[in-house]
mmCIF file of C-alpha atoms and ligand atoms in Angstrom:
data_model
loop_
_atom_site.group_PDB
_atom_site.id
_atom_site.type_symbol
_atom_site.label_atom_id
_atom_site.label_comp_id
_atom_site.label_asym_id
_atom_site.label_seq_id
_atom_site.Cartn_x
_atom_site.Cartn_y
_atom_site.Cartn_z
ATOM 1 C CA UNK A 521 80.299 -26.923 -49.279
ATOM 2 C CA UNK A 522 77.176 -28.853 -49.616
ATOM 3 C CA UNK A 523 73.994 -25.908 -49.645
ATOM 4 C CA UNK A 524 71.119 -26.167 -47.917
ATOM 5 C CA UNK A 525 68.159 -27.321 -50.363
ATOM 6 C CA UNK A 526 66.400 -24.079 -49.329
ATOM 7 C CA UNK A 527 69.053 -21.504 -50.031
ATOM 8 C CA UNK A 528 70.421 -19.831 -52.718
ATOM 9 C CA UNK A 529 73.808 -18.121 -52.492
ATOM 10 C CA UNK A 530 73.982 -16.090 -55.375
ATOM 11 C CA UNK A 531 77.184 -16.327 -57.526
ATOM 12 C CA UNK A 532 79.646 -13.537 -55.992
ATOM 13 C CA UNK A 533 79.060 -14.665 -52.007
ATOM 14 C CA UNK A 534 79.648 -18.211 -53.086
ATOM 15 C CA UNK A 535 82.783 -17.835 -54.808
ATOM 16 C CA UNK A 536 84.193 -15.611 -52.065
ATOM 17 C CA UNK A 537 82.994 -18.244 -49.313
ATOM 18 C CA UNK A 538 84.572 -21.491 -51.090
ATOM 19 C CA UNK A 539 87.624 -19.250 -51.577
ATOM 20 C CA UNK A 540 87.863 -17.933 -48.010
ATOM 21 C CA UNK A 541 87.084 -14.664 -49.135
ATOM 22 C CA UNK A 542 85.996 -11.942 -46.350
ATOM 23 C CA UNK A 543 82.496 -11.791 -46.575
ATOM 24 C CA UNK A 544 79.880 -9.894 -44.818
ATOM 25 C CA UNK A 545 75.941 -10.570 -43.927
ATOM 26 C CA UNK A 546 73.218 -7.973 -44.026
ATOM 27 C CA UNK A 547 69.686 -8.424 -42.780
ATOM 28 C CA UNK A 548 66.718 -7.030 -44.525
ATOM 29 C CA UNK A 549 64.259 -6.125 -41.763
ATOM 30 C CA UNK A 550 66.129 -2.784 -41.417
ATOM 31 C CA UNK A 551 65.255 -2.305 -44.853
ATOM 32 C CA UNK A 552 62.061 -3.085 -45.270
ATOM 33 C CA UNK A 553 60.457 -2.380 -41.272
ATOM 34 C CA UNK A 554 63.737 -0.386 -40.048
ATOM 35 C CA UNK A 555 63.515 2.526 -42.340
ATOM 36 C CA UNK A 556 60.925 4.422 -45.017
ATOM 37 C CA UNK A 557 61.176 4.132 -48.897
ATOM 38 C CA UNK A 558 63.242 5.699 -50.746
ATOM 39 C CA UNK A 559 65.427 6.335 -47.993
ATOM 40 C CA UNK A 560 65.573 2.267 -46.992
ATOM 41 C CA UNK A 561 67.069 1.643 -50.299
ATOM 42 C CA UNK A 562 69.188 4.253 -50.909
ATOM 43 C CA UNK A 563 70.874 2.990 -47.292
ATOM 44 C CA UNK A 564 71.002 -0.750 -48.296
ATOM 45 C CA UNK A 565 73.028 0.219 -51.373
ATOM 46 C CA UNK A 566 75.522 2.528 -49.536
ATOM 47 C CA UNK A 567 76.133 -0.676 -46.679
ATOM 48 C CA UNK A 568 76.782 -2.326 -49.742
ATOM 49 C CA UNK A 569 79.671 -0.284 -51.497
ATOM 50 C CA UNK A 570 81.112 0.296 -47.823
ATOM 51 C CA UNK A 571 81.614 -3.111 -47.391
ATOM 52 C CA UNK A 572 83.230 -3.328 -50.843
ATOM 53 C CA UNK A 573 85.145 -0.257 -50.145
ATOM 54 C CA UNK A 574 86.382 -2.217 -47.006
ATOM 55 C CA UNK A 575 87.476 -5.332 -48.917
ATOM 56 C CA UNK A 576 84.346 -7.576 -48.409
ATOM 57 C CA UNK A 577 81.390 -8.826 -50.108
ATOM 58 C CA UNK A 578 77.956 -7.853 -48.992
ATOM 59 C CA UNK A 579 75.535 -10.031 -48.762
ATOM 60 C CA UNK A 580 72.181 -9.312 -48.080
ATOM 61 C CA UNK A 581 70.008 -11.766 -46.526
ATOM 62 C CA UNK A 582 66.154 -12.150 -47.008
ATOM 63 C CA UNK A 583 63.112 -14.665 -48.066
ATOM 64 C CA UNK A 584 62.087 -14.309 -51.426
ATOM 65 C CA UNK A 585 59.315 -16.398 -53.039
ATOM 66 C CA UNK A 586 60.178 -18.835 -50.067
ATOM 67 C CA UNK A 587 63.382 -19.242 -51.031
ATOM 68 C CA UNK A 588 66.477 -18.451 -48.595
ATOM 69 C CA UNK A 589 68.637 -15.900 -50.276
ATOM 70 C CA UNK A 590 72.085 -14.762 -49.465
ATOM 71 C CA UNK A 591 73.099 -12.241 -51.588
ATOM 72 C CA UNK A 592 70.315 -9.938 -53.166
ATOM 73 C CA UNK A 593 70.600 -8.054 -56.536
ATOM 74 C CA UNK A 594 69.775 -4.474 -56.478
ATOM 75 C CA UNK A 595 66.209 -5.006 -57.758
ATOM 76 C CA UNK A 596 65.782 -7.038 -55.239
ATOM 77 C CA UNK A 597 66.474 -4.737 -52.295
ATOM 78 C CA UNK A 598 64.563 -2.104 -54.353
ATOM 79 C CA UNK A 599 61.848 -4.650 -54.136
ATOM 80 C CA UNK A 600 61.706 -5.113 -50.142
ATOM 81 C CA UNK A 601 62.367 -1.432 -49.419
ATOM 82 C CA UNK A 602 59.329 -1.017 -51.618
ATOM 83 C CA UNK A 603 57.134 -3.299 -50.218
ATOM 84 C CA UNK A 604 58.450 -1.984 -46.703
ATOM 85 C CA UNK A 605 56.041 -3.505 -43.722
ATOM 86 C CA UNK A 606 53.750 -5.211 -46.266
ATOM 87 C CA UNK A 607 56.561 -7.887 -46.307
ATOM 88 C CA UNK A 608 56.524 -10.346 -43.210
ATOM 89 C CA UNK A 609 58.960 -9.874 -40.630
ATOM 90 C CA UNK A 610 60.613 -13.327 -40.771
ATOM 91 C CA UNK A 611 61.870 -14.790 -37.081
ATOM 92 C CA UNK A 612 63.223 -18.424 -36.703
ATOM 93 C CA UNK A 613 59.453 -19.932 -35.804
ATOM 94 C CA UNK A 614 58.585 -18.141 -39.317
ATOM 95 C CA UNK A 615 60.918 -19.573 -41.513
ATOM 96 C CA UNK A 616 59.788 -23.510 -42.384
ATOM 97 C CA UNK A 617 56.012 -21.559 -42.901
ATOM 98 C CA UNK A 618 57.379 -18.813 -45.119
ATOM 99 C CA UNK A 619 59.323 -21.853 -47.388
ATOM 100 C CA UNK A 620 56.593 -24.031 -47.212
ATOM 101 C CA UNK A 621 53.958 -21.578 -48.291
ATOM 102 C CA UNK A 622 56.609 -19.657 -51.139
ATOM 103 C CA UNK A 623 56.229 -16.204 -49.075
ATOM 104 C CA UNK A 624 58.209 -13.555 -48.644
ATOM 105 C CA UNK A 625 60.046 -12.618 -45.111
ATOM 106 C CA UNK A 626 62.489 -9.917 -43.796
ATOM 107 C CA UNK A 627 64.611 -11.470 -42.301
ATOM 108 C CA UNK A 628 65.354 -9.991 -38.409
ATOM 109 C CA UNK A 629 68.795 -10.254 -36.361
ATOM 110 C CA UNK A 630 68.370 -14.167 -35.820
ATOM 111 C CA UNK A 631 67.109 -15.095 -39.292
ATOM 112 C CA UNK A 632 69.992 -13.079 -41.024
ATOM 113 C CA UNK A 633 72.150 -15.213 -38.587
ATOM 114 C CA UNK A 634 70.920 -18.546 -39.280
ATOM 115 C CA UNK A 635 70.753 -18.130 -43.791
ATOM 116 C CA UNK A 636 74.234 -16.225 -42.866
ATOM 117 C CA UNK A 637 75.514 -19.888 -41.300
ATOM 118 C CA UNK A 638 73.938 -21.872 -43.588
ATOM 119 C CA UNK A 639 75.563 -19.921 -46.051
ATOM 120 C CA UNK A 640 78.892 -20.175 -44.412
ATOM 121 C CA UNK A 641 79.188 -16.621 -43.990
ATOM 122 C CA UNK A 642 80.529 -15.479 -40.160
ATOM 123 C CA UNK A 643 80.349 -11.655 -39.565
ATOM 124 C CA UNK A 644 76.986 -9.738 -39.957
ATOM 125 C CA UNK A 645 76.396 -6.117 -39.610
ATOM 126 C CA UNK A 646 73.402 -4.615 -38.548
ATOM 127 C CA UNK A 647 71.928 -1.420 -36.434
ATOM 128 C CA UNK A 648 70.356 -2.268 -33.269
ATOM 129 C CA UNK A 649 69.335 -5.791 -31.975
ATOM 130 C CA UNK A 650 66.442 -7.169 -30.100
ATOM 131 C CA UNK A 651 66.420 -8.237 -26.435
ATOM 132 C CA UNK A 652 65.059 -8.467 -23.252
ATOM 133 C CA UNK A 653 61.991 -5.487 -23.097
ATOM 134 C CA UNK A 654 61.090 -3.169 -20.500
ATOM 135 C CA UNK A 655 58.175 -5.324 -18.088
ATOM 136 C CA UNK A 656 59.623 -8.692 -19.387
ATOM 137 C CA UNK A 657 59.251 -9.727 -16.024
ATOM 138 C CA UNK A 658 55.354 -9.772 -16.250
ATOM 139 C CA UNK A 659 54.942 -9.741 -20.515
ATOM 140 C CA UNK A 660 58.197 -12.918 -21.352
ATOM 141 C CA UNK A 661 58.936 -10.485 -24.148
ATOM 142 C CA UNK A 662 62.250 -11.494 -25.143
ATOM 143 C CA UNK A 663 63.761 -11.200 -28.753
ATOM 144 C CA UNK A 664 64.919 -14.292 -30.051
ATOM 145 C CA UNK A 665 67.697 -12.572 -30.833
ATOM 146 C CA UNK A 666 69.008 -13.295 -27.707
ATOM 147 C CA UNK A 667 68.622 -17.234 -28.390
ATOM 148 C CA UNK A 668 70.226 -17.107 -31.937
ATOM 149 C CA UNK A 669 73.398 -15.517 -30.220
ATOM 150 C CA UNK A 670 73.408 -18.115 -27.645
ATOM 151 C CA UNK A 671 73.355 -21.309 -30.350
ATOM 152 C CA UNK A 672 74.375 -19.413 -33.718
ATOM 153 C CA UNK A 673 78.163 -18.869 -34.386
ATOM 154 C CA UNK A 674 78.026 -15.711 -35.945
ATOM 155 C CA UNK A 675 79.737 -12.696 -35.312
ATOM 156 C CA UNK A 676 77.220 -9.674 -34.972
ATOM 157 C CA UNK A 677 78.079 -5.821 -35.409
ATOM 158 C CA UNK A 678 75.861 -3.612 -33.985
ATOM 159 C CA UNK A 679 75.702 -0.497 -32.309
ATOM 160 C CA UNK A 680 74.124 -1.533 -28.948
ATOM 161 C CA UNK A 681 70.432 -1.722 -28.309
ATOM 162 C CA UNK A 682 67.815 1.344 -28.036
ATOM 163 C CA UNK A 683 66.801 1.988 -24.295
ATOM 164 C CA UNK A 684 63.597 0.576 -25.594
ATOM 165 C CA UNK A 685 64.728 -2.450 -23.967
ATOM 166 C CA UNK A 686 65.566 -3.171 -20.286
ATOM 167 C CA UNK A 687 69.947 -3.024 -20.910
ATOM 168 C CA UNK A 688 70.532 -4.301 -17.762
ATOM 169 C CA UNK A 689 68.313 -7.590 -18.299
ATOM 170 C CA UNK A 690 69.676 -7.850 -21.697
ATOM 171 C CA UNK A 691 73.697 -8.002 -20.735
ATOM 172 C CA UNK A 692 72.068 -10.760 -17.804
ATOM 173 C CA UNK A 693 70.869 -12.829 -19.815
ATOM 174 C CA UNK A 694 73.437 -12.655 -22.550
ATOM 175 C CA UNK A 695 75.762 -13.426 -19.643
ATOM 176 C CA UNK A 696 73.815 -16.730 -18.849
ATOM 177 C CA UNK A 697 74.293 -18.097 -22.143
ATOM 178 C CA UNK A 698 77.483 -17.764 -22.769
ATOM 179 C CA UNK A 699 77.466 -14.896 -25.255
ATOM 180 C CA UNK A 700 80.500 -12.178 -25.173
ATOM 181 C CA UNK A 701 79.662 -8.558 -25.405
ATOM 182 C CA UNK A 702 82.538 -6.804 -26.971
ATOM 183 C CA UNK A 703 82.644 -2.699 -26.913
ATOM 184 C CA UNK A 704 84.331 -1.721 -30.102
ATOM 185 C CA UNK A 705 86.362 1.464 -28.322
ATOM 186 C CA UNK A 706 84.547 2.197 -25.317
ATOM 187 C CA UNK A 707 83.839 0.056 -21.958
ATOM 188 C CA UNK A 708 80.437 0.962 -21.924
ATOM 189 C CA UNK A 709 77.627 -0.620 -23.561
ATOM 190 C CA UNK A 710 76.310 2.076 -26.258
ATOM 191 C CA UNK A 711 72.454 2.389 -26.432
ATOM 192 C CA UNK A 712 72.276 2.887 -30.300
ATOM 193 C CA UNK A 713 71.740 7.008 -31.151
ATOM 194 C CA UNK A 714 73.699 7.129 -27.683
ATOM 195 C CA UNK A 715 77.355 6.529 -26.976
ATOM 196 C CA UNK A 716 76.619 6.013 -23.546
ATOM 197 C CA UNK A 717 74.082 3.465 -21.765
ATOM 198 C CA UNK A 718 75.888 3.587 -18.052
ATOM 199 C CA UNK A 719 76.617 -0.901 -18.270
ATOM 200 C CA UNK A 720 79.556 -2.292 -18.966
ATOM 201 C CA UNK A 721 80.498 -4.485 -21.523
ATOM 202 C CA UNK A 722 82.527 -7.983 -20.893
ATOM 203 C CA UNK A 723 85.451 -6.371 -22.833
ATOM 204 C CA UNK A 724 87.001 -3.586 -24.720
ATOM 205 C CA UNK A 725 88.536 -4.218 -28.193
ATOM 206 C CA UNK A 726 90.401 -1.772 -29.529
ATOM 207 C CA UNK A 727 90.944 -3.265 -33.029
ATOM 208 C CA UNK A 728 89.384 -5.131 -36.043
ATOM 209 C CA UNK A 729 92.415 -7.380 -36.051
ATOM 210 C CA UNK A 730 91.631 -8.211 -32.067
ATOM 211 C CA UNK A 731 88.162 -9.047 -32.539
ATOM 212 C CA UNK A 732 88.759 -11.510 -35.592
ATOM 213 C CA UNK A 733 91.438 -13.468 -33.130
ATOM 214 C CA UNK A 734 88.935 -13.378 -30.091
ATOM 215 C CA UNK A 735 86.293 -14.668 -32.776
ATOM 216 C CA UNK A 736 88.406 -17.357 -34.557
ATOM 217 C CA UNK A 737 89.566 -18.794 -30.783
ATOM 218 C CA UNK A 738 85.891 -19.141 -30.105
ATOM 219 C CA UNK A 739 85.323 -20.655 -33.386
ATOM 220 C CA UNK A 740 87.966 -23.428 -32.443
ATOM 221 C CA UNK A 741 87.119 -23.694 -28.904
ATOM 222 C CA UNK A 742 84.144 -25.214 -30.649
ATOM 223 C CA UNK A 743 81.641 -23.198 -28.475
ATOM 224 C CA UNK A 744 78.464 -22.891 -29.540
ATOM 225 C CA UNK A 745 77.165 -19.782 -30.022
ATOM 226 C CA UNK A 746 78.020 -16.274 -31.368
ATOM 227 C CA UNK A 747 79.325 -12.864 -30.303
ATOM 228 C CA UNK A 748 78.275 -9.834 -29.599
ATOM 229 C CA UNK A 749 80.243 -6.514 -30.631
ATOM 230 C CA UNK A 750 78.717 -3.317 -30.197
ATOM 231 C CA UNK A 751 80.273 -0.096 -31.737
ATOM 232 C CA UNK A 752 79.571 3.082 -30.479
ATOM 233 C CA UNK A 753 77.561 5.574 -32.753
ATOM 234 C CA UNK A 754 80.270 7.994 -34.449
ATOM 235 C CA UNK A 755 80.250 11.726 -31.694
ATOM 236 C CA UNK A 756 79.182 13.842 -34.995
ATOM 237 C CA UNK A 757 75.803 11.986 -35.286
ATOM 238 C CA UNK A 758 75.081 10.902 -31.671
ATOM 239 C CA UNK A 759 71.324 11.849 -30.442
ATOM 240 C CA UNK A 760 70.888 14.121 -26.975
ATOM 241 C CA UNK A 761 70.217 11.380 -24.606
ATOM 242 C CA UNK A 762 67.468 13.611 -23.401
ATOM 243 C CA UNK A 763 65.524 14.177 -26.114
ATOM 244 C CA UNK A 764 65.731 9.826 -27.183
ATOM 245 C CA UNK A 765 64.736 8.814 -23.892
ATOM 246 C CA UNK A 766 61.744 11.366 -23.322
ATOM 247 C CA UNK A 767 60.687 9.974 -27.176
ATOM 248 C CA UNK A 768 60.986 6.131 -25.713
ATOM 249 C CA UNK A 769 59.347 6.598 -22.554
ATOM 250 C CA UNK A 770 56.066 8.118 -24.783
ATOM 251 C CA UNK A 771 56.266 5.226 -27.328
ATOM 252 C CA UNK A 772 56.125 2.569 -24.635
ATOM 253 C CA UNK A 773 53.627 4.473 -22.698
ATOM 254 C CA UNK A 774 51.861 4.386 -25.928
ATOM 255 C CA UNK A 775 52.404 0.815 -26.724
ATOM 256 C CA UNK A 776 51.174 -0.008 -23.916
ATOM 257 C CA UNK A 777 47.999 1.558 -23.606
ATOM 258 C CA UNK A 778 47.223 0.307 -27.186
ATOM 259 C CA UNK A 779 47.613 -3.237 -25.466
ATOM 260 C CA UNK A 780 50.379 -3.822 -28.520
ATOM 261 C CA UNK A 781 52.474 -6.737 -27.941
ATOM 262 C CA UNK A 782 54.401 -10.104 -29.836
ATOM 263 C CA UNK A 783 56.138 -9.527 -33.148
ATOM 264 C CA UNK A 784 54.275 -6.094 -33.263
ATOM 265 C CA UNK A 785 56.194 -4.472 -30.419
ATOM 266 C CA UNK A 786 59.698 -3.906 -31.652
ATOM 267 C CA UNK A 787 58.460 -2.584 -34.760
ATOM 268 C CA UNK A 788 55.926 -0.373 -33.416
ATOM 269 C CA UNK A 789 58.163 1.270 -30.650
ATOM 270 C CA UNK A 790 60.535 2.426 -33.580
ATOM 271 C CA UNK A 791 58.014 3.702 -36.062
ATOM 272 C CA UNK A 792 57.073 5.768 -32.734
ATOM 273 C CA UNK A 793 60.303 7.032 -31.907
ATOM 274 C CA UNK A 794 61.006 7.915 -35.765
ATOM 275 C CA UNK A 795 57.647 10.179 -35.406
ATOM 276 C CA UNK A 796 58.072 11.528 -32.222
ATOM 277 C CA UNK A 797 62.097 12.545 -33.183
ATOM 278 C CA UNK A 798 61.484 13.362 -36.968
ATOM 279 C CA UNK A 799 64.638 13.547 -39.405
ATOM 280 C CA UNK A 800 67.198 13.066 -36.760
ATOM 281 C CA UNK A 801 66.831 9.966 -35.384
ATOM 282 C CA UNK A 802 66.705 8.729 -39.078
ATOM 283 C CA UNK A 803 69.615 10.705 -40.151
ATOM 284 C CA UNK A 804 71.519 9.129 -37.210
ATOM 285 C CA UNK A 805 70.692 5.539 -37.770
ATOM 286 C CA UNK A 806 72.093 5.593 -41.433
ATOM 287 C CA UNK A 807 74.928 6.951 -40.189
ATOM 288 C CA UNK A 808 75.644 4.312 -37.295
ATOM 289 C CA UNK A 809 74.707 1.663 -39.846
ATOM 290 C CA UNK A 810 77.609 2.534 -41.925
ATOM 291 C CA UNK A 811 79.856 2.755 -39.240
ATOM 292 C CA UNK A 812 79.049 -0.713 -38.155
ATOM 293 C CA UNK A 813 79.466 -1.881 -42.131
ATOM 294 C CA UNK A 814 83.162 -0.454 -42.180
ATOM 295 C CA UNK A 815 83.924 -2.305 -38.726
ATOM 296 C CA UNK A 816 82.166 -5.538 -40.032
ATOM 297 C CA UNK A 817 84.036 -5.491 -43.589
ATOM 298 C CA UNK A 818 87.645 -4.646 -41.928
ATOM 299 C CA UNK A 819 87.014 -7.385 -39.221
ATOM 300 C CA UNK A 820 86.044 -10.327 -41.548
ATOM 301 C CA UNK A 821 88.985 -9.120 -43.509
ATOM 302 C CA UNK A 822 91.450 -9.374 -40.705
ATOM 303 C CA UNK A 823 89.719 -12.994 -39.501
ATOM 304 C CA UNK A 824 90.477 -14.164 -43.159
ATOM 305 C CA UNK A 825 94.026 -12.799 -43.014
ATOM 306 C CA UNK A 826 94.413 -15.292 -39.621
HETATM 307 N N1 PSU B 1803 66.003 -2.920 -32.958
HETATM 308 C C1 PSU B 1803 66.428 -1.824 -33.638
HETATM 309 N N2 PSU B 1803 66.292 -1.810 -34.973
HETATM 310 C C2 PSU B 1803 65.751 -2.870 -35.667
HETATM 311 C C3 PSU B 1803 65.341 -4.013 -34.949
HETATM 312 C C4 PSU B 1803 65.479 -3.995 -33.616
HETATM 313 O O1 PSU B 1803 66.902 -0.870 -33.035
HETATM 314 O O2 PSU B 1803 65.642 -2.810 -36.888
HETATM 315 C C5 PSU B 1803 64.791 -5.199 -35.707
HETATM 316 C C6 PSU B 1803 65.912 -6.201 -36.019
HETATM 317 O O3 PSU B 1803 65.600 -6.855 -37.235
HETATM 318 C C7 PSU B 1803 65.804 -7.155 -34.850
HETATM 319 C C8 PSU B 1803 64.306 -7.211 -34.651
HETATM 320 O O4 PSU B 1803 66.354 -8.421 -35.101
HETATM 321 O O5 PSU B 1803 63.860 -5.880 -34.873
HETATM 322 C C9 PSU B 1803 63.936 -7.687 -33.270
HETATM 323 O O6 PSU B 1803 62.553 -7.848 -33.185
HETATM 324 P P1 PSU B 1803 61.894 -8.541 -31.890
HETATM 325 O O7 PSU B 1803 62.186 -7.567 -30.765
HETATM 326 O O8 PSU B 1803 60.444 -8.654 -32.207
HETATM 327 O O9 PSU B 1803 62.596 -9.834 -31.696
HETATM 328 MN MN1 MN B 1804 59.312 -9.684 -28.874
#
């Protein structure tokens, strides 16, 4: 495997990649913008020894010293959950300024998914995504999230996206380029500390072992592109759907009267939400974030066992 010039896999992800080893990508915006310090940390560590637990290897994905990293020492994540927002939230128009100028970057849904190809790494695990945002109709704000998982063939874990987005003009446009939505369980499309969104998803999988085949057909199809699986928040920790939507109406009533808007909005509507919902919404991201580790780690697993 020839590496990028810009990116450094460190030693464990690239033995386990050259030896077809199941492997599995984290990003580090969650850390650093996602979550507060210590908490962050503490988080990014526990993803980690899941995915072990789960027979993977983690690998964390960031810009360090505008270098491309996949695969982060535990100083390292210390270091971004530290630095939380004062690190630059790294999207794919950021990255050739962020090497050229030897910056840092968190590294959102669709940078994690580019260093993760690069890297040749094919399932990624995450919390929520970006998409398509409530008044994108007059504002054009849509994630370029949406655009990695239309070009980018990797695999991404999630557990839906918050109902700070419009759903419904998310799964559209996700359906015009090309990009499966899988429900890991359920028929419904989960909205994140919800189990429930009222869409549909393309298709229910039911297994780890079905969504590696579904993945590896794509693969050799040779379509372009990745996929999107979306795994309902464990009952136990799910949010009252209430109480989460009254909390995102106020934070984009807020948002919007502050006139906040480009790279500022997703981060600004979940700082918001974590205020206006206090411990709980935190306590119930963790917990969806580890759920969506176990399902990544058992799923490259089974792809590798193909
Ligand atoms: N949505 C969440 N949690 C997150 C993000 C989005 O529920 O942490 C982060 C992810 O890193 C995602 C990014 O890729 O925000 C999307 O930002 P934007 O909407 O600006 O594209
Ligand atoms: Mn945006």
């Amino acid at each position: 495997m020839e590496l990028n010039k810009y990116l450094d896999v460190n030693a464990e992800v690239l033995q386990a990649v050259r030896e077809g080893k199941p492997v599995v990508a984290l990003e580090s915006t969650i850390i650093s913008h996602g979550m507060p310090y210590p908490q962050n940390v503490e988080t990014a560590l526990n993803v980690e020894r899941i995915i072990r637990e789960n027979g993977a290897v983690p690998a964390t994905i960031a810009i360090i010293g505008g270098r491309l990293k996949a695969g982060l020492t535990p100083e390292e994540i210390e270091y971004f959950g530290k630095k939380g927002t004062a690190i630059a939230k790294a999207s794919r128009r950021d990255l050739a300024a962020l090497i050229a100028r030897g910056e840092d970057g968190a590294t959102t849904v669709t940078t994690t998914m580019i260093i993760a190809h690069m890297a040749g790494i094919k399932i990624f695990a995450t919390g929520g995504i970006g998409g398509v945002h409530r008044g994108a109709e007059t504002t054009m704000d849509i994630s370029a999230d949406l655009e990695e998982l239309a070009m980018t063939p990797v695999m991404v874990v999630c557990a839906g996206a918050k109902s700070i987005l419009d759903l419904g003009l998310t799964l559209e446009y996700l359906e015009t380029h090309g990009v499966p939505v899988v429900g890991f369980g359920t028929k419904e499309l989960p909205a994140f500390y919800t189990r429930k969104s009222g869409f549909a998803v393309d298709y229910e999988i039911d297994t780890p072992e079905e969504l590696a085949k579904m993945f590896k057909a794509q693969s050799d199809l040779g379509l372009k592109g990745g996929m999107l699986v979306t795994n309902p928040i464990p009952e136990e920790y799910s949010m009252d759907a209430d109480v989460i939507n009254k909390a995102i109406d106020n934070a984009i009533a807020e948002a919007v009267s502050l006139g906040i808007h480009g790279k500022e909005t997703t981060p600004f509507l979940l700082a918001k939400i974590k205020d206006l919902t206090g411990g709980d919404s935190l306590a119930s991201n963790i917990q969806l974030v580890y759920n969506n580790a176990r399902l990544a780690a058992k799923t490259a697993k089974a792809y590798c066992e193909l």
